[in-house]
Coordinates of N, CA and C in Angstrom, one line a residue:
Chain A
A1 N 0.7 -1.5 -0.4 CA -0.1 -0.3 0.1 C 0.4 1.5 -0.1
Q2 N 0.3 2.0 -0.3 CA 1.0 3.5 -0.4 C 0.9 4.4 0.5
T3 N 1.6 5.1 1.5 CA 1.5 6.0 2.1 C 1.9 7.3 1.6
V4 N 1.5 8.4 2.2 CA 2.2 9.9 1.6 C 2.8 10.5 3.2
T5 N 3.0 11.1 3.6 CA 3.7 11.8 4.8 C 3.8 13.4 4.5
Q6 N 3.3 13.9 5.3 CA 3.6 15.4 4.8 C 4.0 15.7 7.0
S7 N 5.2 16.0 6.9 CA 5.7 15.7 8.2 C 5.5 17.5 9.1
Q8 N 5.5 18.7 8.8 CA 4.8 19.8 9.1 C 4.0 19.9 9.0
P9 N 3.2 20.4 10.3 CA 1.6 20.3 10.4 C 1.3 21.7 9.5
E10 N 2.2 22.9 10.3 CA 1.7 24.2 9.8 C 3.2 24.7 9.4
M11 N 2.9 26.1 8.5 CA 4.1 26.7 8.2 C 3.3 28.1 8.3
S12 N 4.6 29.1 8.2 CA 4.2 30.5 8.1 C 5.0 31.0 7.1
V13 N 4.6 32.5 6.2 CA 5.9 32.7 5.3 C 5.0 34.4 5.4
Q14 N 5.9 34.7 5.4 CA 6.1 36.6 4.8 C 5.2 36.5 3.3
E15 N 4.6 37.6 2.9 CA 4.4 38.3 1.9 C 5.6 38.0 1.0
A16 N 5.2 37.8 -0.5 CA 6.3 37.7 -1.5 C 7.7 37.0 -0.9
E17 N 7.5 36.6 0.0 CA 9.1 35.7 -0.1 C 8.3 34.1 -0.4
T18 N 9.4 33.3 -0.3 CA 9.4 31.5 -1.1 C 9.0 30.6 0.6
V19 N 8.0 30.0 0.0 CA 8.1 29.4 1.1 C 8.1 27.5 0.4
T20 N 8.5 26.6 0.9 CA 9.0 25.4 0.4 C 7.8 23.9 1.5
L21 N 7.1 23.1 0.7 CA 6.2 22.5 1.3 C 6.7 21.4 1.6
S22 N 7.2 20.1 2.3 CA 7.6 18.6 2.2 C 6.7 17.6 1.9
C23 N 6.7 16.9 1.3 CA 6.4 15.6 1.3 C 7.1 14.5 0.7
T24 N 7.1 13.5 1.3 CA 7.7 12.2 1.3 C 6.5 10.9 1.0
Y25 N 6.7 10.0 0.5 CA 5.7 8.8 -0.1 C 6.9 7.7 -0.1
D26 N 5.9 6.6 -0.2 CA 6.5 4.7 -0.1 C 5.1 4.4 -0.9
T27 N 6.9 3.7 -2.1 CA 5.5 2.9 -2.9 C 6.5 2.1 -4.0
S28 N 6.0 0.6 -4.1 CA 6.6 -0.2 -5.0 C 6.5 0.4 -6.6
E29 N 5.5 0.6 -6.7 CA 5.2 1.3 -8.4 C 6.6 1.9 -8.5
N30 N 6.7 1.9 -10.1 CA 8.0 2.8 -10.6 C 7.2 3.5 -11.5
N31 N 5.4 3.2 -11.7 CA 5.3 4.9 -12.6 C 3.6 5.2 -12.0
Y32 N 3.5 6.2 -11.5 CA 3.1 7.2 -10.9 C 2.5 8.6 -11.1
Y33 N 1.7 9.2 -10.1 CA 1.6 10.6 -10.1 C 1.5 10.9 -9.1
L34 N 1.8 12.8 -9.1 CA 1.7 12.6 -7.9 C 1.3 14.1 -8.3
F35 N 0.8 14.8 -6.8 CA -0.4 15.6 -6.9 C -0.1 16.9 -5.7
W36 N -0.2 18.4 -5.8 CA -0.2 18.9 -5.0 C -2.0 19.3 -4.8
Y37 N -2.5 19.6 -4.2 CA -3.5 19.9 -4.1 C -3.6 20.9 -3.4
K38 N -4.6 22.3 -3.1 CA -4.9 22.9 -1.9 C -5.9 22.8 -1.5
Q39 N -6.0 23.5 -0.3 CA -7.5 23.9 0.3 C -7.3 25.0 1.1
P40 N -8.3 26.1 0.7 CA -8.5 27.5 1.0 C -9.9 27.0 2.0
P41 N -10.0 28.1 2.9 CA -11.0 28.3 3.8 C -12.0 27.9 3.4
S42 N -12.4 28.1 2.3 CA -14.0 27.9 1.0 C -13.8 26.6 1.4
R43 N -13.0 25.6 1.6 CA -12.8 23.9 1.5 C -13.2 23.7 0.3
Q44 N -13.4 24.4 -0.9 CA -13.0 23.7 -2.1 C -11.3 22.9 -2.3
M45 N -11.5 22.0 -3.1 CA -10.4 21.3 -3.1 C -9.9 21.8 -4.4
I46 N -8.8 22.3 -4.8 CA -8.4 22.9 -6.7 C -6.6 22.2 -6.4
L47 N -6.9 21.6 -7.5 CA -5.1 21.0 -8.1 C -4.2 22.1 -8.6
V48 N -3.4 21.9 -7.5 CA -2.2 23.1 -7.6 C -1.1 23.0 -8.9
I49 N -1.1 21.5 -8.8 CA 0.2 21.0 -9.8 C 0.4 19.2 -9.8
R50 N 1.0 18.9 -10.6 CA 1.0 17.6 -11.0 C 2.4 17.1 -11.4
Q51 N 2.6 16.0 -11.1 CA 3.9 15.5 -11.8 C 4.1 14.2 -12.2
E52 N 4.6 13.9 -12.7 CA 4.0 12.3 -13.4 C 5.9 11.7 -13.3
A53 N 5.5 10.4 -12.9 CA 7.1 10.4 -12.1 C 8.4 9.6 -13.2
Y54 N 7.7 9.5 -14.5 CA 8.7 9.0 -15.4 C 8.9 10.5 -16.1
K55 N 8.3 11.2 -15.7 CA 9.3 12.7 -15.9 C 10.6 13.2 -15.6
Q56 N 11.4 13.3 -15.9 CA 12.6 14.1 -15.2 C 12.0 15.4 -14.6
Q57 N 11.5 15.9 -15.5 CA 11.8 17.4 -15.0 C 10.4 17.9 -14.8
N58 N 11.0 18.6 -13.7 CA 9.9 19.6 -12.0 C 8.9 20.1 -13.0
A59 N 7.9 19.6 -12.4 CA 6.8 20.3 -13.0 C 6.4 22.0 -12.7
T60 N 5.8 22.8 -13.1 CA 6.0 24.2 -12.7 C 4.7 24.8 -13.3
E61 N 4.1 25.5 -12.8 CA 2.8 26.5 -12.7 C 3.3 27.7 -12.3
N62 N 3.4 28.2 -13.1 CA 3.6 30.0 -13.1 C 4.2 30.2 -11.3
R63 N 3.6 30.4 -10.1 CA 4.7 30.9 -8.8 C 4.9 29.5 -8.5
F64 N 4.2 28.3 -9.0 CA 4.0 27.0 -7.9 C 5.4 25.8 -8.8
S65 N 6.7 25.3 -8.4 CA 7.0 24.4 -8.7 C 7.6 23.4 -7.6
V66 N 7.4 22.1 -8.3 CA 8.1 20.9 -7.4 C 9.3 20.5 -7.6
N67 N 10.1 19.8 -6.8 CA 11.1 19.5 -6.6 C 11.1 17.9 -6.2
F68 N 10.8 17.4 -7.4 CA 10.4 15.5 -7.5 C 12.1 15.1 -7.6
Q69 N 12.5 14.2 -6.4 CA 14.0 13.2 -6.3 C 12.6 12.1 -6.0
K70 N 13.2 11.3 -7.2 CA 12.2 9.9 -7.7 C 12.6 8.6 -6.3
A71 N 14.3 8.8 -6.4 CA 14.8 7.5 -6.0 C 14.8 8.3 -4.5
A72 N 15.1 9.2 -3.9 CA 14.6 9.7 -2.4 C 13.0 9.7 -2.0
K73 N 12.1 9.5 -3.2 CA 10.8 9.8 -2.9 C 10.2 10.9 -2.0
S74 N 10.8 11.8 -2.9 CA 10.4 13.2 -2.4 C 9.5 14.1 -2.7
F75 N 8.7 14.6 -2.8 CA 8.1 15.4 -3.6 C 7.8 16.7 -3.2
S76 N 8.2 17.6 -3.0 CA 7.9 19.0 -2.3 C 7.6 20.1 -3.1
L77 N 6.7 20.9 -3.0 CA 6.6 22.2 -3.6 C 7.0 23.6 -2.8
K78 N 7.2 24.0 -4.4 CA 7.9 25.8 -3.7 C 7.2 26.6 -4.1
I79 N 6.7 27.7 -3.3 CA 5.6 28.7 -3.8 C 6.7 30.0 -3.6
S80 N 6.7 30.6 -4.7 CA 7.4 31.9 -4.9 C 6.6 32.9 -5.1
D81 N 7.1 34.2 -4.5 CA 6.5 35.2 -4.4 C 5.0 34.9 -3.4
S82 N 5.1 34.6 -2.4 CA 3.8 34.0 -2.1 C 3.0 35.5 -1.1
Q83 N 1.8 34.7 -1.8 CA -0.1 36.0 -1.9 C 0.0 36.0 -0.6
L84 N -1.5 36.7 -0.2 CA -2.3 36.7 1.0 C -3.3 35.8 0.4
G85 N -3.7 35.0 -0.4 CA -4.9 34.2 -1.2 C -4.1 32.5 -1.9
D86 N -2.9 32.7 -1.4 CA -1.9 31.8 -0.6 C -2.4 31.0 0.4
T87 N -2.6 31.8 1.4 CA -2.9 31.0 2.7 C -4.1 29.7 2.5
A88 N -3.7 28.9 3.0 CA -4.9 27.2 3.1 C -3.5 26.2 3.7
M89 N -4.8 25.5 2.8 CA -3.9 23.9 3.6 C -3.8 23.1 2.1
Y90 N -2.2 22.5 2.3 CA -1.9 21.7 1.4 C -1.9 20.5 1.3
F91 N -2.1 20.0 0.5 CA -2.1 18.4 0.6 C -1.5 17.8 -0.5
C92 N -0.2 16.7 -0.1 CA 0.3 15.8 -1.2 C -1.0 14.9 -1.5
A93 N -0.4 14.1 -3.0 CA -1.7 13.3 -2.9 C -0.1 12.3 -3.9
F94 N -1.0 10.9 -4.0 CA -0.5 9.5 -4.8 C -0.7 9.0 -5.6
M95 N -1.1 9.1 -6.6 CA -1.5 7.5 -7.7 C -1.3 6.7 -8.0
K96 N -1.4 5.6 -8.1 CA -0.8 4.5 -9.6 C -1.1 5.3 -10.8
Q97 N 0.0 4.9 -11.9 CA -0.8 5.0 -12.9 C -2.3 4.6 -13.6
P98 N -3.1 5.4 -13.4 CA -4.4 4.9 -13.8 C -5.0 4.5 -15.2
H99 N -4.2 3.1 -15.3 CA -4.5 2.5 -16.3 C -6.1 1.9 -16.6
T100 N -6.5 1.7 -15.1 CA -7.7 1.0 -14.9 C -8.5 1.9 -13.5
G101 N -9.5 1.8 -13.9 CA -10.3 2.8 -12.8 C -10.1 1.8 -11.1
A102 N -9.4 1.3 -11.0 CA -9.2 0.7 -9.9 C -7.8 1.7 -8.9
N103 N -7.0 1.4 -9.8 CA -5.7 2.7 -10.2 C -5.8 3.9 -9.8
S104 N -7.2 4.6 -9.9 CA -6.7 6.0 -10.0 C -7.6 6.4 -8.7
K105 N -7.3 5.6 -7.7 CA -7.4 6.4 -6.2 C -6.4 7.1 -5.5
L106 N -6.6 8.3 -5.2 CA -5.7 9.1 -4.6 C -5.5 9.0 -3.2
T107 N -4.3 8.5 -2.8 CA -4.0 8.8 -1.6 C -3.6 9.8 -0.8
F108 N -4.0 10.4 0.3 CA -3.4 12.1 0.8 C -3.0 12.3 1.6
G109 N -2.1 12.9 2.0 CA -0.8 12.6 3.1 C -2.3 14.0 4.1
K110 N -1.7 14.5 5.4 CA -2.7 15.1 6.5 C -2.6 16.3 6.2
G111 N -2.0 16.6 5.2 CA -1.9 18.2 5.0 C -1.4 19.0 5.9
I112 N -0.9 20.3 5.2 CA -0.5 21.1 6.1 C -0.9 22.6 5.9
T113 N -1.2 23.0 7.2 CA -1.2 24.8 6.5 C -0.4 25.7 6.8
L114 N -0.7 26.3 5.8 CA 0.0 27.4 5.4 C -0.2 28.9 5.7
S115 N -0.1 29.8 6.2 CA -0.2 31.4 6.6 C 0.2 32.3 6.1
V116 N 0.0 33.3 4.9 CA 0.9 34.1 4.8 C 0.4 35.0 5.5
R117 N 1.8 35.9 5.7 CA 1.4 36.9 6.6 C 1.9 38.3 5.9
P118 N 0.9 39.4 5.7 CA 1.2 41.0 5.0 C 1.9 41.5 5.7
Chain B
S1 N -18.8 22.2 -21.1 CA -17.4 22.2 -19.9 C -18.0 21.4 -18.9
Q2 N -16.9 20.9 -18.2 CA -17.4 20.0 -17.1 C -17.4 19.9 -15.6
T3 N -18.5 19.8 -15.3 CA -19.3 20.3 -13.4 C -19.3 19.4 -12.5
I4 N -19.4 19.7 -11.5 CA -19.8 18.6 -10.7 C -20.2 19.6 -9.2
H5 N -21.4 19.0 -9.4 CA -22.3 19.5 -8.1 C -22.6 18.7 -6.9
Q6 N -22.8 18.8 -5.6 CA -22.4 18.0 -4.5 C -23.7 19.3 -3.6
W7 N -24.6 18.6 -3.2 CA -25.7 18.8 -1.9 C -25.9 17.9 -0.9
P8 N -26.5 18.4 0.2 CA -26.5 19.9 0.4 C -25.2 20.8 0.5
A9 N -24.9 21.7 1.2 CA -23.4 22.3 1.7 C -23.5 21.5 2.9
T10 N -24.6 22.3 4.1 CA -24.2 21.7 5.1 C -25.4 21.0 5.6
L11 N -24.9 20.1 6.8 CA -26.3 19.5 7.1 C -26.0 18.9 8.6
V12 N -27.4 19.0 9.2 CA -26.9 18.7 10.9 C -27.8 17.9 10.9
Q13 N -27.9 16.8 11.5 CA -28.7 15.2 11.8 C -29.0 14.4 12.9
P14 N -29.7 14.4 13.7 CA -29.0 13.4 14.8 C -29.0 12.1 14.4
V15 N -28.5 11.8 15.7 CA -28.1 10.3 15.7 C -29.1 9.3 15.8
G16 N -29.1 8.9 15.1 CA -29.9 7.7 14.1 C -30.7 7.6 13.2
S17 N -30.7 9.1 12.7 CA -31.6 9.4 11.5 C -30.3 8.8 10.1
P18 N -31.7 8.7 9.0 CA -30.9 7.9 7.8 C -30.1 9.3 7.4
L19 N -29.7 9.2 6.2 CA -28.5 9.9 5.5 C -28.7 10.1 4.0
S20 N -29.0 10.4 3.2 CA -28.7 11.1 2.0 C -27.5 12.0 1.4
L21 N -26.5 12.2 0.4 CA -25.8 12.8 -0.1 C -25.5 12.5 -1.4
E22 N -25.9 13.8 -2.2 CA -25.6 13.1 -3.6 C -25.3 14.0 -4.2
C23 N -24.6 13.4 -5.4 CA -23.3 14.1 -6.2 C -24.0 14.0 -7.5
T24 N -23.7 14.9 -8.2 CA -24.0 14.5 -10.0 C -22.8 15.2 -10.8
V25 N -22.5 15.0 -12.0 CA -21.0 15.6 -13.2 C -22.1 15.4 -13.8
E26 N -20.9 16.8 -14.7 CA -22.0 16.7 -15.8 C -20.9 17.4 -17.5
G27 N -21.0 17.1 -18.8 CA -19.8 17.1 -19.6 C -18.9 16.1 -19.6
T28 N -19.3 14.7 -19.0 CA -18.3 13.7 -19.5 C -19.0 12.9 -19.1
S29 N -18.6 11.7 -19.8 CA -18.9 9.9 -20.1 C -18.3 9.2 -19.2
N30 N -18.9 8.7 -18.2 CA -18.2 7.2 -17.4 C -17.5 7.2 -16.9
P31 N -17.0 8.7 -16.2 CA -16.1 9.0 -15.1 C -15.9 8.0 -14.2
N32 N -15.2 8.0 -13.6 CA -14.7 7.2 -12.0 C -15.3 8.2 -11.0
L33 N -16.3 7.9 -10.2 CA -16.2 8.6 -9.1 C -16.6 8.2 -7.7
Y34 N -15.6 9.2 -6.8 CA -15.5 8.8 -5.3 C -16.1 9.5 -4.4
W35 N -16.1 9.1 -3.2 CA -16.8 9.9 -2.1 C -15.2 10.2 -1.0
Y36 N -15.1 11.2 -0.8 CA -14.2 11.3 0.5 C -14.6 11.5 1.5
R37 N -13.9 11.4 3.0 CA -14.1 12.4 4.0 C -13.1 12.8 4.5
Q38 N -13.2 13.9 5.4 CA -12.2 14.5 5.6 C -12.5 15.1 7.6
A39 N -12.1 14.7 8.3 CA -12.5 14.4 9.7 C -11.3 15.7 9.9
A40 N -12.2 16.7 11.0 CA -11.7 17.7 11.2 C -9.5 18.0 12.2
G41 N -9.1 18.6 10.8 CA -7.9 18.9 11.3 C -6.7 17.5 10.8
R42 N -7.9 16.7 9.7 CA -6.6 15.7 9.1 C -7.2 15.6 7.2
G43 N -6.7 14.5 6.8 CA -6.2 14.9 5.9 C -7.6 13.4 5.2
L44 N -7.7 13.5 4.1 CA -8.9 13.4 2.9 C -8.6 11.8 3.3
Q45 N -9.5 10.9 3.7 CA -10.2 9.7 3.4 C -11.3 9.1 2.4
L46 N -10.2 8.2 2.2 CA -11.6 7.6 0.7 C -12.3 6.5 1.3
L47 N -13.6 7.4 0.9 CA -14.6 5.8 1.3 C -15.4 5.0 0.3
F48 N -15.5 5.2 -0.7 CA -15.8 4.5 -2.1 C -15.4 4.8 -3.3
Y49 N -15.4 3.9 -4.1 CA -14.9 4.5 -5.3 C -15.8 3.6 -6.6
S50 N -16.2 4.2 -7.6 CA -17.2 3.5 -8.6 C -16.6 3.9 -9.6
V51 N -16.3 3.0 -10.9 CA -15.8 2.6 -12.3 C -16.7 2.9 -13.3
G52 N -18.5 2.7 -12.7 CA -18.8 2.1 -12.9 C -20.6 2.2 -12.9
I53 N -21.7 2.5 -14.0 CA -23.0 2.5 -13.0 C -23.2 0.7 -12.1
G54 N -23.6 1.0 -11.2 CA -24.3 -0.6 -10.1 C -22.7 -0.8 -9.6
Q55 N -21.5 -0.2 -9.8 CA -20.1 -1.1 -9.3 C -19.2 -0.2 -8.3
I56 N -19.8 -0.4 -7.0 CA -19.3 0.3 -5.9 C -17.8 -0.4 -4.9
S57 N -16.7 0.1 -4.5 CA -16.0 -0.4 -3.9 C -15.4 -0.1 -2.4
S58 N -16.0 -0.9 -1.9 CA -16.1 -0.3 -0.3 C -14.0 0.0 0.3
E59 N -13.1 0.8 0.8 CA -12.2 1.1 1.1 C -12.0 0.9 2.8
V60 N -13.3 0.9 3.4 CA -12.9 1.2 4.6 C -14.3 0.5 5.5
P61 N -14.4 -0.3 6.6 CA -15.8 -0.2 7.1 C -16.5 0.5 7.8
Q62 N -17.4 1.0 7.1 CA -18.6 1.9 8.0 C -19.5 1.5 8.4
N63 N -20.4 2.9 8.8 CA -21.6 2.4 8.4 C -22.7 3.2 7.7
L64 N -21.6 3.7 6.5 CA -22.1 4.1 5.6 C -22.1 3.6 4.3
S65 N -22.8 3.9 2.9 CA -23.1 2.9 1.3 C -23.3 4.0 0.6
A66 N -23.1 3.4 -0.2 CA -23.4 4.4 -1.3 C -23.7 3.4 -3.2
S67 N -24.1 4.5 -3.6 CA -24.9 3.5 -4.6 C -24.6 4.5 -5.7
R68 N -24.5 3.9 -6.8 CA -24.1 5.1 -8.7 C -25.7 4.2 -9.5
P69 N -26.3 5.2 -8.9 CA -28.1 4.2 -10.2 C -27.6 5.0 -11.3
Q70 N -27.3 6.4 -11.7 CA -26.5 6.5 -13.3 C -25.2 6.8 -13.4
D71 N -25.1 7.0 -14.9 CA -23.6 7.2 -15.0 C -22.9 8.1 -14.3
R72 N -23.7 9.2 -14.0 CA -23.1 10.4 -14.0 C -23.6 11.2 -12.2
Q73 N -24.1 9.7 -11.5 CA -25.2 9.8 -10.1 C -24.3 9.5 -9.0
F74 N -23.9 9.7 -8.0 CA -23.4 9.0 -7.1 C -23.9 9.4 -5.7
I75 N -24.5 9.0 -4.9 CA -25.2 8.9 -3.5 C -24.5 8.0 -2.7
L76 N -24.1 9.1 -1.4 CA -23.7 8.5 -0.3 C -24.7 8.1 0.5
S77 N -25.0 7.0 1.4 CA -26.5 6.7 2.5 C -25.8 6.2 3.8
S78 N -26.4 6.2 4.8 CA -26.4 5.7 6.3 C -28.1 5.6 6.3
K79 N -28.1 4.2 7.1 CA -29.7 4.2 7.5 C -29.8 4.6 9.1
K80 N -28.3 5.1 9.7 CA -28.6 5.6 11.1 C -27.3 6.3 11.1
L81 N -27.1 7.5 11.7 CA -26.0 8.0 12.0 C -25.8 8.2 13.2
L82 N -24.5 8.0 13.2 CA -23.4 7.8 14.6 C -23.0 9.2 14.7
L83 N -22.5 9.5 15.8 CA -21.6 10.6 16.3 C -20.4 10.9 15.4
S84 N -20.2 9.7 15.3 CA -18.7 9.4 14.4 C -19.0 10.3 13.2
D85 N -19.2 9.7 12.7 CA -20.6 9.8 10.7 C -20.1 11.9 10.8
S86 N -19.9 12.4 12.0 CA -19.7 14.1 12.1 C -18.3 13.9 10.2
G87 N -18.6 15.1 9.6 CA -17.3 15.1 9.4 C -17.3 16.3 8.0
F88 N -16.3 16.5 7.3 CA -17.0 16.7 5.5 C -16.6 16.2 4.7
Y89 N -17.2 16.0 4.4 CA -17.8 14.8 2.7 C -16.9 15.7 1.5
L90 N -16.3 15.1 0.5 CA -16.2 15.5 -0.9 C -16.4 13.9 -1.9
C91 N -17.3 14.8 -2.5 CA -17.2 13.9 -3.9 C -16.2 14.4 -5.0
A92 N -16.1 13.6 -6.3 CA -14.9 13.6 -6.4 C -15.6 13.0 -8.3
W93 N -14.9 13.1 -9.2 CA -14.9 12.5 -10.3 C -13.2 12.8 -11.2
S94 N -12.6 11.9 -12.3 CA -11.8 11.6 -12.3 C -12.5 11.0 -13.8
V95 N -11.1 11.1 -15.4 CA -11.2 10.2 -16.3 C -9.9 9.2 -16.4
A96 N -9.7 8.1 -16.5 CA -8.1 8.0 -16.7 C -7.9 7.9 -17.7
P97 N -6.4 8.4 -18.4 CA -6.1 8.5 -19.5 C -6.2 7.6 -20.7
A98 N -6.7 6.6 -20.3 CA -6.7 5.1 -21.2 C -8.6 5.5 -21.5
A99 N -9.0 5.9 -20.9 CA -10.7 6.7 -21.9 C -10.1 7.9 -22.0
G100 N -9.2 8.5 -22.5 CA -9.1 9.7 -22.6 C -8.8 10.7 -21.7
G101 N -8.8 10.9 -20.6 CA -8.6 12.1 -19.3 C -7.4 11.5 -19.1
D102 N -7.1 13.2 -18.3 CA -5.4 13.2 -17.9 C -5.7 12.2 -16.1
G103 N -6.4 11.3 -15.9 CA -6.3 11.0 -14.6 C -6.8 12.0 -13.5
G104 N -6.4 13.1 -13.4 CA -7.2 13.7 -12.0 C -8.1 14.2 -11.7
Y105 N -8.2 14.1 -10.6 CA -9.9 14.7 -9.7 C -9.9 16.4 -10.1
T106 N -11.3 16.5 -10.2 CA -12.3 17.4 -9.8 C -13.0 17.0 -9.2
F107 N -13.4 18.1 -7.9 CA -13.8 18.1 -6.6 C -15.1 18.8 -6.7
G108 N -16.0 18.3 -6.0 CA -17.5 18.8 -5.4 C -17.0 20.0 -4.7
S109 N -17.9 21.1 -4.4 CA -17.4 21.6 -3.1 C -18.1 21.8 -1.6
G110 N -18.5 20.3 -1.2 CA -18.3 19.7 0.0 C -19.7 19.6 0.5
T111 N -19.8 18.6 1.2 CA -21.0 18.4 2.2 C -20.4 18.6 3.8
R112 N -20.6 19.6 4.7 CA -20.1 19.9 6.3 C -21.3 18.9 6.8
L113 N -21.2 18.3 7.4 CA -22.1 17.2 8.1 C -21.9 17.0 9.6
T114 N -23.1 17.5 10.8 CA -23.1 17.4 11.5 C -24.1 16.3 12.6
V115 N -23.5 15.3 13.2 CA -24.3 14.3 13.4 C -24.0 15.4 15.5
V116 N -25.9 15.4 15.5 CA -25.7 15.8 17.0 C -26.9 14.8 17.7

């Protein structure tokens, strides 16, 4: 079974600064997907970024980027130029390569609460 | 465009009462459907998933059940609620790459259930 670990329950960052959120996972799979989801106070889950394990290049979406270290099973999220609207809970998640419906299940970490200070 | 509707947004129910939460998807066919529960201050736990009409897989033994009477409708039910059923329930859908999607999830807006 896959496990996802987010060991930091809370973090705080000054507006306009950079912050990195950590995530590690455990799997025996070679092909899989990794995700970061954001859950603001509205509680709507929003996809931030995704990474396919077979891609060596780290994914980037505007101010969000990841540091994917497959051998270390590490998948950290870097938020540059932090904004007040980035205040939210962030979840790291793992999915086997979804060839079938049963493989499409997402396994989530416990999340980290990020506060951006003005 | 593809949308997902989940209702109600908030629900307060007494212990022992029945439950029915509904989720519908528009703009896609044969999606994979999921029910997750988020307890206070904790991560998301997968409760049920469905890869087709009438096909339900349960991830954890519990007081809840799920049904998929139509392709784009997913219902979470209970005959008698327990206090421990309180939480935030999220419905989600995805389409696997083999079926033309990208595997990513789209979540509904959630239902906050309080059992009193």
